[in-house]
Amino acid sequence: MTPVPLFDYLAQYRALQAQIDAALRRVLESGQLILGPEVDRFEARFAQYLGAEAGAVGVASGTDALAIGLAAVGVGPGDEVITVANTAVATVAAIGTLQARAVFCDVRPDTALMDIEQVPHLSGPRTRAVVPVHLYGNVVDVDRLRALLAGAPIAVVEDCAQAHGARLRGRHVGTLGDVGAFSFYPTKNLGAYGDGGLCVARDPARVEQMRRLRMYGFQGTPIALREGRCSRLDELQAAVLNVKLDQLEGYVERRRALARRYEQRLGPGIGQIRKSDDATPAPHLQVVRVAARDQVRGRLQERGIGSGVHYPMAIHRMPAYEHLGYAPGSLPVTEMLCAEVLSLPLYPELDEHAVDRVCAALDEVARGPA
Ligand SMILES: *Cc1c(COP(=O)(O)O)cnc(C)c1O
């Protein structure tokens, strides 16, 4: 039986090879490698896709998109930023680059998303921002979060790294809060062939500020007006993204169809993650909950089925973040999920038979030793 990998970059490249190769050659022959027409065009088109009227700023990674977005809403040294601990380390690393402090909110057991009802109890005079993570392409109710924060000077910076194409009440993630941050890491719903990221903001002045922050604080002239950094999306990656953006809605639709098939085919013994209310997710990872997860993974591997764990250790339990002072058990739902979650293959090029095989194998191995 052919193996089913967790992610298959080559299948997508093969399908788009003629267009990708032509786009890359066009950039190489243009002599313009940094902040040229491909980046301009991608920023404009992705902003239009999202309905982000104030525009978008291409940056070097999703981590930088978050850091630049947080800086643009005024987060600085000593400030507190509320987020979750079941996310990519990137989310918390971005907060750290600003010398701000992450404050962790536990998550809901059904959706694995930030339990936003807890946010008001976690915020204090130093809280400057909340970073909800649209984990696995599922959507945090940012409208409700904003209502809970009403009156407080606290910005919402959405981590959309796993949720390109997801919507809440018809509006795209990234446009629901003050700032939206995206990653184009190769495995994401929209992936480059290297690193890349992008941020959008509701307020046009903030978009301009993010544009300055990505390049040394320059505005038109090479004179730094406010200390910035170097974080640019490059022309080669933007050219790839321009080709793939045409496919994004189709890819997301395909991910939805495959996720539906998983939901129907997974056996009753397999715990599933619920989609949030009023949301149209853009499934990024097909995550289930199983007991004895690591054994299950090994037995899937023996059957040629790749799997992953997002995430095996909550961030507050990692050595690098011990200084934040969270004891074991302090985020009980997050910790419980970290022990049980298992990511199954999900990408547009996967076929239905492969999904059926994964479900059958999982059913078999999760029932315990034969
Ligand atoms: C991938 C990811 C990021 C970071 O993106 P990079 O481009 O790797 O810096 C941030 N948050 C989440 C939830 C992610 O999955």
mmCIF file of N, CA and C and ligand atoms in Angstrom, residues 61-64 66 87-88 90-91 133 135 159 161-162 183-185 188 195-196 284 311, ligand 1:
data_model
loop_
_atom_site.group_PDB
_atom_site.id
_atom_site.type_symbol
_atom_site.label_atom_id
_atom_site.label_comp_id
_atom_site.label_asym_id
_atom_site.label_seq_id
_atom_site.Cartn_x
_atom_site.Cartn_y
_atom_site.Cartn_z
ATOM 1 N N SER A 61 8.135 36.335 8.023
ATOM 2 C CA SER A 61 7.606 35.102 8.632
ATOM 3 C C SER A 61 6.316 35.425 9.373
ATOM 4 N N GLY A 62 5.643 34.368 9.796
ATOM 5 C CA GLY A 62 4.455 34.559 10.621
ATOM 6 C C GLY A 62 4.818 35.117 11.989
ATOM 7 N N THR A 63 5.946 34.674 12.514
ATOM 8 C CA THR A 63 6.405 35.194 13.810
ATOM 9 C C THR A 63 6.586 36.708 13.725
ATOM 10 N N ASP A 64 7.241 37.157 12.653
ATOM 11 C CA ASP A 64 7.455 38.596 12.486
ATOM 12 C C ASP A 64 6.144 39.333 12.249
ATOM 13 N N LEU A 66 3.341 38.658 13.594
ATOM 14 C CA LEU A 66 2.777 38.852 14.933
ATOM 15 C C LEU A 66 3.539 39.935 15.691
ATOM 16 N N THR A 87 -0.233 26.341 21.171
ATOM 17 C CA THR A 87 -0.032 27.005 19.890
ATOM 18 C C THR A 87 1.403 26.756 19.467
ATOM 19 N N ALA A 88 1.752 27.219 18.257
ATOM 20 C CA ALA A 88 3.145 27.175 17.838
ATOM 21 C C ALA A 88 3.941 28.071 18.791
ATOM 22 N N ALA A 90 5.975 30.033 18.093
ATOM 23 C CA ALA A 90 6.055 31.328 17.413
ATOM 24 C C ALA A 90 5.162 32.389 18.042
ATOM 25 N N THR A 91 3.961 32.008 18.440
ATOM 26 C CA THR A 91 3.014 32.976 18.984
ATOM 27 C C THR A 91 3.612 33.661 20.219
ATOM 28 N N VAL A 133 -5.695 32.581 18.840
ATOM 29 C CA VAL A 133 -5.092 31.757 17.780
ATOM 30 C C VAL A 133 -6.208 30.951 17.112
ATOM 31 N N LEU A 135 -6.676 28.180 15.826
ATOM 32 C CA LEU A 135 -5.947 26.916 15.784
ATOM 33 C C LEU A 135 -6.620 25.898 14.867
ATOM 34 N N ASP A 159 -3.909 35.614 15.450
ATOM 35 C CA ASP A 159 -2.924 34.707 14.877
ATOM 36 C C ASP A 159 -3.658 33.822 13.858
ATOM 37 N N ALA A 161 -2.163 32.139 11.352
ATOM 38 C CA ALA A 161 -1.157 31.328 10.656
ATOM 39 C C ALA A 161 -1.716 30.003 10.150
ATOM 40 N N GLN A 162 -2.762 29.490 10.808
ATOM 41 C CA GLN A 162 -3.328 28.201 10.395
ATOM 42 C C GLN A 162 -4.702 28.364 9.753
ATOM 43 N N SER A 183 1.038 33.464 8.302
ATOM 44 C CA SER A 183 2.316 32.831 7.973
ATOM 45 C C SER A 183 2.164 32.110 6.638
ATOM 46 N N PHE A 184 3.238 32.086 5.859
ATOM 47 C CA PHE A 184 3.247 31.300 4.618
ATOM 48 C C PHE A 184 4.290 30.190 4.675
ATOM 49 N N TYR A 185 4.584 29.732 5.885
ATOM 50 C CA TYR A 185 5.433 28.553 6.077
ATOM 51 C C TYR A 185 4.895 27.463 5.131
ATOM 52 N N LYS A 188 1.451 25.563 5.509
ATOM 53 C CA LYS A 188 0.206 26.257 5.852
ATOM 54 C C LYS A 188 -0.822 26.163 4.710
ATOM 55 N N ASP A 195 10.263 30.820 3.933
ATOM 56 C CA ASP A 195 9.511 31.552 4.946
ATOM 57 C C ASP A 195 8.823 32.776 4.358
ATOM 58 N N GLY A 196 7.745 33.168 4.994
ATOM 59 C CA GLY A 196 7.053 34.388 4.600
ATOM 60 C C GLY A 196 5.915 34.648 5.563
ATOM 61 N N HIS A 284 -6.944 23.245 8.693
ATOM 62 C CA HIS A 284 -5.505 23.198 8.433
ATOM 63 C C HIS A 284 -4.947 21.843 8.836
ATOM 64 N N TYR A 311 -0.097 20.295 19.887
ATOM 65 C CA TYR A 311 1.332 20.330 20.158
ATOM 66 C C TYR A 311 1.627 19.400 21.311
HETATM 67 C C1 LIG B 1 3.176 28.533 11.824
HETATM 68 C C2 LIG B 1 2.622 29.309 12.936
HETATM 69 C C3 LIG B 1 3.155 30.549 13.336
HETATM 70 C C4 LIG B 1 4.458 31.095 12.863
HETATM 71 O O1 LIG B 1 4.755 31.172 11.604
HETATM 72 P P1 LIG B 1 6.268 31.185 11.046
HETATM 73 O O2 LIG B 1 6.026 31.639 9.662
HETATM 74 O O3 LIG B 1 6.809 29.805 11.163
HETATM 75 O O4 LIG B 1 7.035 32.187 11.836
HETATM 76 C C5 LIG B 1 2.496 31.263 14.312
HETATM 77 N N1 LIG B 1 1.393 30.798 14.887
HETATM 78 C C6 LIG B 1 0.858 29.614 14.558
HETATM 79 C C7 LIG B 1 -0.395 29.165 15.247
HETATM 80 C C8 LIG B 1 1.459 28.824 13.583
HETATM 81 O O5 LIG B 1 0.920 27.637 13.265
#
